XYZ file of N, CA and C in Angstrom:
789
model
N 101.200 30.011 -217.802
C 100.109 29.412 -217.132
C 99.259 27.962 -217.412
N 99.840 27.004 -216.156
C 98.870 25.911 -216.282
C 97.529 25.729 -216.636
N 97.687 24.649 -216.915
C 95.861 24.164 -217.320
C 95.016 23.433 -216.113
N 95.216 23.351 -214.692
C 94.571 23.276 -213.383
C 95.140 22.486 -212.980
N 94.560 22.305 -211.485
C 94.782 21.580 -210.668
C 95.197 19.763 -210.732
N 96.138 19.922 -210.532
C 96.020 18.379 -210.665
C 95.361 17.280 -209.577
N 94.692 16.724 -209.794
C 93.914 15.981 -209.009
C 94.557 15.180 -207.955
N 96.213 14.653 -208.105
C 96.912 13.511 -207.384
C 98.133 14.749 -206.680
N 97.593 16.243 -206.611
C 98.409 16.518 -206.389
C 98.803 16.276 -204.335
N 99.800 16.511 -204.272
C 100.244 16.166 -202.901
C 99.682 17.614 -201.770
N 99.768 16.999 -200.537
C 98.584 18.554 -199.925
C 99.763 19.370 -199.914
N 100.945 18.722 -199.392
C 102.084 19.629 -199.633
C 102.010 20.915 -200.841
N 101.573 20.701 -201.885
C 101.587 21.157 -203.212
C 100.399 22.238 -202.765
N 99.561 21.482 -202.832
C 98.186 22.691 -201.944
C 98.508 23.485 -200.925
N 99.168 23.238 -200.212
C 99.657 23.854 -199.120
C 100.294 25.187 -199.529
N 101.394 24.765 -200.735
C 102.187 25.593 -201.220
C 101.250 26.817 -202.223
N 100.170 26.163 -202.758
C 99.604 26.995 -203.672
C 98.925 28.227 -202.924
N 98.274 27.660 -201.750
C 97.541 28.126 -200.408
C 98.254 29.268 -200.071
N 99.278 29.412 -199.525
C 100.314 30.307 -199.348
C 101.054 31.311 -200.005
N 101.347 30.849 -201.080
C 101.606 31.606 -202.243
C 100.429 33.041 -202.720
N 99.048 32.317 -202.869
C 97.737 32.925 -202.852
C 97.626 33.846 -201.790
N 97.897 33.761 -200.694
C 97.402 34.443 -199.760
C 98.250 35.279 -199.378
N 99.395 34.955 -199.648
C 100.776 35.790 -199.236
C 100.321 37.242 -200.403
N 100.369 36.965 -201.879
C 100.020 37.841 -202.573
C 99.222 39.034 -202.372
N 97.930 38.204 -201.843
C 96.683 38.702 -201.634
C 96.433 39.913 -200.833
N 97.788 39.499 -199.335
C 97.568 40.325 -198.510
C 98.648 41.241 -198.619
N 99.792 40.872 -199.782
C 101.030 41.767 -199.804
C 99.910 43.229 -200.823
N 99.379 42.699 -201.533
C 98.725 44.035 -202.385
C 97.271 44.166 -202.573
N 97.041 43.640 -201.124
C 95.237 44.015 -200.522
C 95.152 44.978 -200.869
N 95.530 46.514 -201.158
C 95.223 47.586 -201.138
C 94.970 48.312 -202.510
N 95.584 47.256 -203.614
C 95.662 47.522 -204.902
C 94.174 46.793 -205.762
N 94.175 47.193 -206.813
C 93.125 46.893 -207.793
C 93.533 45.310 -208.359
N 93.632 43.972 -207.423
C 93.687 42.920 -207.869
C 92.327 42.356 -208.692
N 92.795 41.253 -208.869
C 92.052 40.329 -210.032
C 91.955 38.875 -209.906
N 91.314 38.083 -209.912
C 91.615 36.959 -210.192
C 92.472 36.506 -210.722
N 92.858 37.057 -212.083
C 93.736 36.215 -213.042
C 95.038 37.297 -212.586
N 95.055 38.135 -211.962
C 96.071 38.364 -211.391
C 96.543 37.705 -210.867
N 95.914 37.043 -209.857
C 96.334 36.243 -208.250
C 96.756 35.008 -209.125
N 95.384 34.610 -210.713
C 96.324 33.277 -211.267
C 97.809 33.222 -211.418
N 98.047 34.238 -212.993
C 99.049 34.862 -213.160
C 100.042 34.119 -212.573
N 99.956 34.925 -210.947
C 101.181 35.087 -210.291
C 101.817 33.363 -209.418
N 100.198 32.580 -209.160
C 100.941 31.489 -208.602
C 101.079 30.574 -210.012
N 100.418 30.880 -210.878
C 100.615 30.128 -212.444
C 99.506 28.806 -212.587
N 98.162 28.812 -212.392
C 96.696 27.987 -212.308
C 96.060 28.988 -213.062
N 95.127 28.374 -213.686
C 94.064 28.368 -214.379
C 93.076 29.363 -212.832
N 92.159 30.430 -213.392
C 91.659 31.191 -212.635
C 90.554 30.324 -212.038
N 89.797 29.473 -212.919
C 88.671 28.795 -211.732
C 89.241 27.458 -211.650
N 90.105 26.300 -211.578
C 90.653 25.983 -211.112
C 91.584 26.589 -209.072
N 91.899 27.126 -209.435
C 92.701 28.595 -208.602
C 91.606 28.342 -207.269
N 90.575 29.487 -207.625
C 89.452 29.317 -207.288
C 88.341 28.560 -206.654
N 88.076 27.154 -207.320
C 87.669 25.917 -206.768
C 88.867 25.866 -205.309
N 90.586 26.054 -205.410
C 91.607 25.392 -204.653
C 91.180 25.735 -203.520
N 91.361 26.873 -203.697
C 91.258 28.340 -202.431
C 90.338 28.282 -201.384
N 89.273 27.996 -202.238
C 87.401 28.167 -201.533
C 87.521 26.358 -200.383
N 88.154 25.332 -201.341
C 87.815 24.248 -200.342
C 88.994 24.258 -199.044
N 90.140 25.159 -199.445
C 90.854 25.256 -198.225
C 91.068 25.960 -197.192
N 90.378 27.351 -197.576
C 90.314 28.416 -196.872
C 88.604 28.513 -196.658
N 87.492 27.797 -196.963
C 85.728 28.352 -197.178
C 85.448 29.809 -197.560
N 86.568 30.216 -198.783
C 85.872 31.251 -199.084
C 86.788 30.928 -200.540
N 86.328 32.057 -201.434
C 86.868 32.003 -202.838
C 87.963 32.777 -202.837
N 88.554 33.440 -203.687
C 89.674 34.311 -203.411
C 89.722 35.551 -203.343
N 88.634 36.203 -204.300
C 87.766 37.689 -203.752
C 86.714 37.932 -203.233
N 86.666 36.730 -201.703
C 86.108 37.128 -200.469
C 87.085 36.801 -199.362
N 88.138 36.452 -199.675
C 89.870 36.347 -198.873
C 89.815 37.335 -198.997
N 90.114 38.171 -199.722
C 90.481 39.401 -200.264
C 89.827 40.945 -199.468
N 88.341 40.465 -199.660
C 87.559 41.437 -198.939
C 87.581 41.609 -197.492
N 88.033 39.848 -197.241
C 87.828 39.635 -195.360
C 89.209 40.648 -195.045
N 89.823 40.678 -195.939
C 91.716 41.065 -195.374
C 91.194 42.765 -195.898
N 90.819 43.567 -196.318
C 89.996 44.680 -196.221
C 89.616 45.147 -195.660
N 88.096 44.361 -195.235
C 87.405 44.784 -193.879
C 87.942 44.939 -192.765
N 88.572 43.537 -192.601
C 90.039 43.363 -191.244
C 90.335 44.954 -190.635
N 91.129 45.046 -192.101
C 92.038 46.265 -191.963
C 91.292 47.546 -191.776
N 90.270 47.593 -192.728
C 89.372 49.090 -192.622
C 89.023 48.825 -190.911
N 88.448 47.745 -190.499
C 87.987 47.850 -189.021
C 88.600 48.763 -187.911
N 90.120 48.192 -187.941
C 90.993 48.796 -187.538
C 91.561 49.976 -187.649
N 91.421 50.587 -189.032
C 91.767 51.952 -189.118
C 89.871 52.971 -188.717
N 89.430 52.367 -188.850
C 87.723 52.481 -188.209
C 88.679 53.204 -186.503
N 88.938 52.355 -185.878
C 89.055 52.682 -184.701
C 90.170 53.190 -184.080
N 91.654 53.460 -184.739
C 92.818 53.969 -184.476
C 92.628 55.362 -185.260
N 91.867 55.814 -186.016
C 92.392 56.986 -186.998
C 91.110 58.072 -186.813
N 91.306 58.515 -187.202
C 90.184 59.923 -187.674
C 90.147 59.798 -188.946
N 90.689 59.664 -189.733
C 89.927 58.973 -191.120
C 88.610 59.294 -191.458
N 88.365 59.439 -192.821
C 87.156 59.909 -193.150
C 86.898 58.517 -193.640
N 85.365 57.690 -193.891
C 84.843 56.601 -194.189
C 85.310 56.531 -195.703
N 85.191 57.761 -196.246
C 85.871 57.464 -198.162
C 87.696 57.482 -197.741
N 87.679 58.210 -196.777
C 89.102 58.233 -197.061
C 89.526 56.143 -196.747
N 88.986 55.958 -195.666
C 89.557 54.592 -195.260
C 88.752 53.833 -196.239
N 87.560 54.088 -197.390
C 87.296 52.892 -198.454
C 88.785 53.231 -199.207
N 89.031 54.466 -199.367
C 90.407 54.172 -200.643
C 91.490 53.343 -199.735
N 92.003 53.394 -198.898
C 93.020 53.123 -198.571
C 93.302 51.552 -198.338
N 92.065 51.097 -198.077
C 91.915 49.654 -198.062
C 91.823 48.818 -199.371
N 91.786 49.693 -200.807
C 91.279 48.787 -201.751
C 89.769 49.288 -202.266
N 88.858 49.793 -202.038
C 87.866 49.958 -202.567
C 88.056 51.509 -203.648
N 87.169 51.453 -204.576
C 86.924 52.886 -205.717
C 85.499 54.155 -205.315
N 84.612 52.882 -204.252
C 83.196 53.383 -204.567
C 83.348 53.447 -202.870
N 83.091 54.562 -202.574
C 82.609 54.964 -200.657
C 81.059 53.765 -200.543
N 80.303 54.469 -201.224
C 79.175 53.414 -201.438
C 78.982 52.099 -201.466
N 79.518 51.582 -202.367
C 80.209 49.943 -202.510
C 80.989 49.807 -200.999
N 81.490 50.284 -200.596
C 82.421 50.218 -199.497
C 81.713 49.514 -198.178
N 80.994 50.909 -197.973
C 79.682 50.919 -197.267
C 78.328 49.775 -196.517
N 78.137 49.252 -197.787
C 77.062 48.748 -197.652
C 77.873 47.196 -197.849
N 79.250 46.872 -198.462
C 79.671 45.496 -198.139
C 79.924 45.319 -196.853
N 80.363 46.312 -195.992
C 81.312 46.625 -194.959
C 79.510 45.675 -193.893
N 78.772 46.502 -194.066
C 77.690 46.135 -193.098
C 77.116 44.268 -193.418
N 76.967 44.535 -194.974
C 76.700 43.111 -194.815
C 77.735 41.840 -194.291
N 79.177 42.345 -194.178
C 80.063 41.448 -193.868
C 80.384 41.908 -192.407
N 80.418 42.972 -191.580
C 80.814 43.140 -190.170
C 79.491 43.481 -189.656
N 78.988 43.581 -190.172
C 77.233 43.797 -189.396
C 76.763 45.695 -188.779
N 77.498 46.179 -188.383
C 76.602 47.205 -188.254
C 77.182 48.519 -189.706
N 77.223 49.795 -189.753
C 77.795 50.363 -190.781
C 78.883 51.048 -189.883
N 79.894 51.710 -191.257
C 81.256 51.769 -190.818
C 80.620 52.691 -189.639
N 80.416 53.856 -189.815
C 79.923 54.596 -188.598
C 79.570 54.583 -187.833
N 78.618 53.251 -187.353
C 78.362 52.496 -186.245
C 79.178 51.545 -185.518
N 80.071 51.081 -186.616
C 81.113 50.403 -185.908
C 82.002 51.181 -185.095
N 82.305 52.682 -186.041
C 83.429 53.253 -185.058
C 82.382 53.940 -183.717
N 81.846 53.519 -183.439
C 81.026 53.944 -182.017
C 81.126 52.891 -180.796
N 81.175 51.715 -181.178
C 81.480 50.471 -180.423
C 82.163 50.743 -179.229
N 83.483 50.918 -179.570
C 84.007 50.666 -178.224
C 83.691 51.764 -177.121
N 82.876 52.745 -177.286
C 82.167 53.295 -176.336
C 81.337 52.889 -175.841
N 80.175 52.064 -176.493
C 79.304 50.994 -176.055
C 79.864 49.947 -175.215
N 80.744 49.214 -175.643
C 81.742 47.953 -174.926
C 81.812 48.476 -173.643
N 83.010 50.254 -173.728
C 83.462 50.313 -172.366
C 82.653 50.448 -171.817
N 80.813 51.502 -171.785
C 79.476 51.532 -171.074
C 79.458 50.570 -170.333
N 78.907 48.830 -171.054
C 78.167 48.112 -170.789
C 79.261 46.950 -171.202
N 80.338 46.692 -170.536
C 80.825 45.289 -171.138
C 80.122 44.101 -171.853
N 80.489 43.332 -172.783
C 79.355 42.387 -173.665
C 79.577 41.523 -172.337
N 78.550 40.962 -172.470
C 77.955 39.485 -170.894
C 77.370 38.493 -172.082
N 77.364 37.328 -171.100
C 77.066 36.185 -171.616
C 75.542 36.399 -172.254
N 75.154 36.197 -173.484
C 73.563 36.164 -173.850
C 73.611 35.447 -175.689
N 72.532 35.195 -175.502
C 71.761 34.179 -176.270
C 71.403 34.316 -177.573
N 71.031 35.151 -178.872
C 70.476 35.591 -179.894
C 69.982 34.617 -180.483
N 68.588 34.288 -180.367
C 67.819 33.558 -180.827
C 67.877 33.814 -182.634
N 67.323 32.414 -183.556
C 67.450 32.805 -184.545
C 65.928 33.628 -184.763
N 65.312 33.356 -185.713
C 63.938 34.342 -186.433
C 62.883 32.875 -186.211
N 63.020 32.011 -186.081
C 61.420 31.417 -186.094
C 61.841 30.701 -184.703
N 60.002 31.178 -183.983
C 60.064 30.501 -182.898
C 59.950 29.398 -183.129
N 59.174 28.757 -183.932
C 59.222 27.159 -184.406
C 60.198 26.481 -184.709
N 61.351 27.367 -184.771
C 62.907 26.415 -185.311
C 63.608 25.415 -184.087
N 64.339 25.064 -184.915
C 65.406 24.041 -184.005
C 65.899 24.204 -182.820
N 66.494 23.093 -182.222
C 67.507 23.809 -181.062
C 69.074 23.578 -181.141
N 69.880 23.574 -180.650
C 70.984 23.279 -180.705
C 72.057 23.465 -179.518
N 72.097 22.385 -178.903
C 73.090 22.052 -177.802
C 74.167 21.952 -178.034
N 74.955 22.111 -177.074
C 76.660 21.210 -177.216
C 77.767 21.672 -175.814
N 79.037 21.922 -176.579
C 79.471 22.462 -175.570
C 81.174 23.188 -176.318
N 81.482 23.862 -176.243
C 82.458 24.611 -176.518
C 83.733 24.229 -175.592
N 85.024 23.714 -176.273
C 86.209 23.445 -175.133
C 86.754 24.459 -176.000
N 88.612 24.390 -175.367
C 89.555 25.271 -176.097
C 90.709 24.554 -175.423
N 91.375 23.983 -177.009
C 92.962 23.961 -176.536
C 93.828 24.940 -175.482
N 94.767 23.612 -175.078
C 95.620 24.717 -174.217
C 96.481 25.592 -175.180
N 96.697 25.084 -176.323
C 97.380 26.083 -176.714
C 96.610 27.644 -177.273
N 95.447 27.144 -177.999
C 94.641 28.211 -178.010
C 94.164 29.219 -176.648
N 94.067 28.927 -175.625
C 93.949 29.201 -174.474
C 94.824 30.086 -174.319
N 96.194 29.726 -174.330
C 97.439 30.558 -174.053
C 97.405 31.838 -175.382
N 96.995 31.675 -175.794
C 97.445 32.474 -177.319
C 96.211 33.459 -176.748
N 94.783 32.841 -176.972
C 94.127 34.063 -176.253
C 94.315 35.356 -175.206
N 94.582 33.957 -174.130
C 95.059 34.954 -172.469
C 93.769 34.992 -171.675
N 93.505 35.150 -170.294
C 92.959 34.849 -169.497
C 91.530 36.376 -170.040
N 90.428 35.939 -168.916
C 89.724 36.473 -169.281
C 88.691 36.634 -170.144
N 88.951 35.652 -171.594
C 88.405 35.997 -172.686
C 86.672 35.702 -172.755
N 86.183 36.586 -173.720
C 84.352 35.939 -174.149
C 84.769 34.969 -175.390
N 83.743 33.884 -175.099
C 84.109 32.957 -176.042
C 82.331 33.527 -177.327
N 82.591 33.223 -178.016
C 81.362 33.213 -179.163
C 81.160 31.968 -179.441
N 79.908 31.305 -179.569
C 79.451 30.491 -180.681
C 78.368 30.690 -181.647
N 78.030 30.318 -182.907
C 77.191 30.709 -183.872
C 77.052 29.901 -184.937
N 76.126 29.720 -185.645
C 75.647 28.946 -186.922
C 75.809 30.454 -187.911
N 76.451 29.309 -188.585
C 76.571 30.705 -190.082
C 76.296 30.137 -191.260
N 76.334 30.406 -192.363
C 75.739 30.185 -193.699
C 76.836 29.731 -194.652
N 78.075 30.093 -194.138
C 79.304 29.417 -194.381
C 80.773 29.444 -193.625
N 81.586 28.090 -193.792
C 82.600 28.178 -193.004
C 83.915 29.145 -192.871
N 83.016 30.141 -192.273
C 83.780 31.724 -191.868
C 82.927 32.665 -191.297
N 83.177 32.901 -190.192
C 82.672 34.527 -189.065
C 82.519 35.403 -190.229
N 81.273 35.522 -191.469
C 81.441 37.164 -191.425
C 79.522 37.032 -192.354
N 78.953 38.288 -191.665
C 77.340 39.052 -191.902
C 76.862 37.968 -190.701
N 76.256 38.165 -190.374
C 74.933 37.861 -189.149
C 74.609 35.856 -189.446
N 74.711 35.632 -187.893
C 74.648 34.278 -187.793
C 72.899 34.312 -187.586
N 73.077 33.240 -188.477
C 70.895 32.459 -188.162
C 70.811 32.494 -186.627
N 71.792 32.092 -185.753
C 71.584 32.255 -184.733
C 72.987 31.850 -183.465
N 72.992 32.417 -182.563
C 74.084 32.875 -181.675
C 74.416 32.960 -180.372
N 75.541 32.775 -179.788
C 75.531 32.894 -178.301
C 76.804 33.073 -177.666
N 77.241 34.439 -176.428
C 78.443 34.780 -176.378
C 77.985 34.310 -174.862
N 79.253 33.197 -174.321
C 79.786 32.777 -173.443
C 80.658 32.929 -172.568
N 80.230 32.478 -171.267
C 81.748 33.901 -170.591
C 82.780 32.900 -170.244
N 83.156 31.174 -170.987
C 84.052 30.930 -170.494
C 83.724 29.463 -171.273
N 84.292 28.547 -171.345
C 84.147 27.222 -172.255
C 82.566 26.702 -171.084
N 82.826 25.952 -172.368
C 81.510 24.839 -171.381
C 79.934 24.703 -172.070
N 78.829 24.671 -171.657
C 77.696 24.426 -172.560
C 77.419 25.608 -173.326
N 76.279 25.426 -174.440
C 75.914 26.503 -175.048
C 74.871 25.675 -175.423
N 73.476 26.631 -175.948
C 72.473 26.396 -176.535
C 71.745 27.446 -177.080
N 71.652 27.061 -178.434
C 71.238 28.186 -179.622
C 69.665 27.391 -179.753
N 68.660 28.389 -179.784
C 67.191 28.187 -180.434
C 66.745 29.094 -182.089
N 65.545 28.498 -182.004
C 65.118 29.468 -183.119
C 65.605 29.591 -184.451
N 66.344 28.372 -184.384
C 67.067 27.977 -185.787
C 66.331 27.688 -187.138
N 66.488 28.571 -188.251
C 65.865 27.874 -189.430
C 66.173 26.846 -190.172
N 65.700 25.908 -190.694
C 66.175 24.588 -190.550
C 66.589 24.736 -192.232
N 67.927 23.469 -191.896
C 69.119 23.781 -192.730
C 69.908 23.392 -192.110
N 70.950 23.483 -193.069
C 72.838 23.012 -192.775
C 73.282 23.854 -192.656
N 74.074 24.060 -191.426
C 74.549 25.690 -191.105
C 76.031 24.855 -190.332
N 76.901 26.127 -190.550
C 78.272 25.974 -190.232
C 78.454 26.380 -189.131
N 78.969 25.453 -187.711
C 78.417 26.014 -186.701
C 80.106 26.126 -185.792
N 80.604 27.350 -185.670
C 81.754 28.154 -185.188
C 82.036 28.702 -183.719
N 82.847 28.527 -183.707
C 83.257 29.704 -182.267
C 84.058 30.437 -181.724
N 84.800 30.920 -181.086
C 85.683 31.893 -181.115
C 86.502 32.222 -179.876
N 87.308 32.852 -179.577
C 87.630 33.389 -178.510
C 88.053 34.966 -178.409
N 87.458 36.042 -177.877
C 87.761 37.588 -177.786
C 88.835 37.626 -176.660
N 89.392 38.471 -177.158
C 90.600 38.844 -176.040
C 89.765 39.612 -175.326
N 90.147 39.539 -173.052
C 89.535 40.751 -172.621
C 90.837 42.369 -172.257
N 91.350 42.536 -173.561
C 93.021 43.486 -173.315
C 91.843 44.415 -174.185
N 90.920 44.908 -174.068
C 90.137 45.972 -174.515
C 89.306 45.721 -175.819
N 88.021 46.690 -175.860
C 87.322 47.033 -176.975
C 88.086 46.690 -178.719
N 89.278 47.093 -178.819
C 89.522 47.379 -180.213
C 89.992 45.901 -180.550
N 90.501 44.952 -179.544
C 90.533 43.901 -179.595
C 89.899 42.875 -180.148
N 88.464 42.991 -179.165
C 87.284 42.309 -179.376
C 86.432 42.599 -180.560
N 86.941 44.250 -181.370
C 86.127 43.972 -182.350
C 87.218 44.143 -183.815
N 88.199 43.958 -183.541
C 89.134 43.739 -184.637
C 90.388 42.216 -184.076
N 89.861 41.414 -183.374
C 90.619 40.269 -183.025
C 91.878 39.402 -183.872
N 92.828 39.535 -183.025
C 93.931 38.915 -183.654
C 93.736 37.393 -183.661
N 93.848 36.843 -185.219
C 93.663 35.650 -185.847
C 94.685 34.643 -184.833
N 94.210 34.336 -183.713
C 94.691 33.695 -183.095
C 93.973 32.175 -182.434
N 92.833 32.681 -182.394
C 92.092 30.976 -182.136
C 90.709 30.903 -182.995
N 90.115 29.716 -182.910
C 89.186 29.380 -183.961
C 88.321 28.482 -183.551
N 87.371 28.149 -184.041
C 87.065 26.692 -183.932
C 85.561 26.492 -185.084
N 85.471 25.540 -185.234
C 84.607 25.159 -186.582
C 84.660 22.997 -186.446
N 82.809 23.483 -185.914
C 82.423 21.693 -185.838
C 81.943 21.113 -186.999
N 81.920 22.238 -188.355
C 81.637 21.524 -189.347
C 79.862 22.030 -189.211
N 79.619 21.304 -190.567
C 78.159 21.644 -191.016
C 77.302 20.517 -190.057
N 76.101 21.365 -189.142
C 74.935 21.025 -188.701
C 73.725 21.046 -189.377
N 73.034 19.864 -189.326
C 71.986 19.576 -189.819
C 70.649 20.455 -188.912
N 69.882 21.556 -188.929
C 68.940 20.989 -187.922
C 67.677 21.266 -188.540
N 66.863 21.118 -187.990
C 65.058 20.462 -188.408
C 64.365 20.903 -187.567
N 63.255 22.112 -188.223
C 62.041 22.386 -187.146
C 61.814 22.255 -186.183
N 61.271 22.459 -185.105
C 60.688 21.724 -183.708
C 61.439 20.614 -183.208
N 62.976 20.574 -184.105
C 63.663 19.369 -183.534
C 64.872 19.688 -182.351
N 65.328 18.988 -181.542
C 66.570 19.372 -180.495
C 68.259 18.515 -181.476
N 68.819 19.044 -181.532
C 70.172 18.217 -181.854
C 71.169 18.534 -180.699
N 71.795 17.767 -180.430
C 71.806 18.006 -178.496
C 73.403 16.848 -179.200
N 74.040 17.427 -177.672
C 75.777 17.104 -177.443
C 76.795 17.357 -178.636
N 76.498 18.831 -179.474
C 77.660 18.914 -180.525
C 78.380 19.584 -179.549
N 79.992 19.522 -180.023
C 81.050 19.315 -179.917
C 81.984 20.340 -180.316
N 82.402 21.825 -180.167
C 83.133 22.085 -181.487
C 84.260 22.844 -180.156
N 85.373 22.597 -180.816
C 86.939 22.421 -180.187
C 87.456 23.928 -180.437
N 87.646 25.283 -179.601
C 88.895 25.676 -180.725
C 90.430 26.066 -180.489
N 90.497 25.718 -181.878
C 92.376 25.664 -182.132
C 92.844 26.724 -182.037
N 94.215 26.894 -182.094
C 94.998 27.662 -182.763
C 94.745 27.745 -184.337
N 94.608 29.485 -184.566
C 94.431 29.298 -186.070
C 95.325 29.268 -187.068
N 94.987 28.471 -187.545
C 96.152 27.894 -189.317
C 96.599 29.170 -189.590
N 97.781 29.066 -190.015
C 98.261 30.402 -190.659
C 97.208 30.730 -191.833
N 97.350 31.799 -192.799
C 96.163 32.251 -193.837
C 94.823 31.664 -193.332
N 94.938 31.548 -192.343
C 93.057 31.186 -192.136
C 91.964 32.969 -192.978
N 91.296 32.773 -192.873
C 90.347 33.493 -193.226
C 90.088 34.886 -192.004
N 90.242 36.090 -192.388
C 89.893 36.762 -190.755
C 88.347 36.286 -190.662
N 88.037 36.523 -189.591
C 86.678 37.116 -188.957
C 86.393 38.427 -189.326
N 85.079 38.319 -190.165
C 84.547 40.136 -189.888
C 83.131 40.548 -189.554
N 83.258 39.697 -188.639
C 81.560 39.930 -188.312
C 82.269 40.859 -186.676
N 81.476 41.723 -187.072
C 81.707 42.138 -185.275
C 81.156 41.387 -184.487
N 81.489 40.728 -183.500
C 81.254 39.909 -182.612
C 80.120 40.254 -181.240
N 81.005 41.571 -180.871
C 79.935 41.910 -179.214
C 78.799 43.054 -180.151
N 78.972 43.406 -181.142
C 77.923 44.199 -181.583
C 76.741 43.109 -181.804
N 76.458 41.892 -182.192
C 75.259 40.853 -182.207
C 74.762 40.742 -181.015
N 75.856 41.023 -179.544
C 75.349 41.088 -178.318
C 74.469 42.233 -177.977
N 75.249 43.563 -178.328
C 75.354 45.055 -177.334
C 73.646 45.439 -178.275
N 73.390 44.773 -179.933
C 72.136 45.113 -179.988
C 70.914 44.313 -179.867
N 70.999 43.678 -178.677
C 70.174 43.104 -177.945
C 69.670 43.972 -177.404
N 70.171 45.062 -176.301
C 69.756 45.408 -175.114
C 68.806 46.548 -175.894
C-alpha cells in the first residue's frame, strides 16, 4: 500500500483514483465496507485517500457510501412493499434504529414518512415556494438559476427547479434556506443565518413522484460558498445547472418534501 498521494499527481491520476474508489463503493455498497478496505483496494493510505475523495466529491468516502445506500433505500421504499427493517439490511445497515435516524438526518422525513410522499405529491403537485431560514433578521440572497442545453435535454421538459443553501457541497439534510421555482430564472432566499453556505441547484424530472423523490443523477449546479451576513442583501448570484459528472455524490434530501411540509 502506498504511503500517500503525490502532491504533484496529475489530474488524470486523481480522476483514476476517484473512479476506482467510487466504483468499488458502488459495487460493494451493501457489504460492511470500511475505509481501510477501500484504501487497500486502491493502494493508498486511508488518511490521504479520504482527503482526496473529500476534495473531489465534496464528501468523505464513508459519507459517499452512505449517500449511495440512502439513494438505494429511497427507491426500495417507493417501489417495494419490503419492511423498513428489510430495506435497512438490504442496503448495508445492520441496525434499523441507526438506519432510520441517519435516513431522517440525510433525507428529511423518516423512512415511513418518505414512503407516503408519492401520494401527497400526486394530490398536490409541488409548486413554486420559498422556504425561509429560521432567522427573521437573517440575510437575503437573490440571483438567477440557469441551465445548460445539455442538462435541460437530460432532465426533460416541465422540470421543477430547486435552489438552496447547504452546509456542505452536497444536497444532504435540510438546507438553511431554499426555494422551488417553476423554471430557470430569478430566485430569492431570505432569513438566512449568518455564515458561509454552499449554493446548490438541481432540476427534478416531471415524469412522476418516484423520479422527483429519487431523481436520476442527471443535472446539478454548484455556485460555491456564499458568505451571508445578518440583515444584509447579497445579490446577483448566478448558479448554472450542468450535466452531473460521473461518480457525483447522489443528492439524498427529498426536495419535494421540503415544499410539501410548508403546507
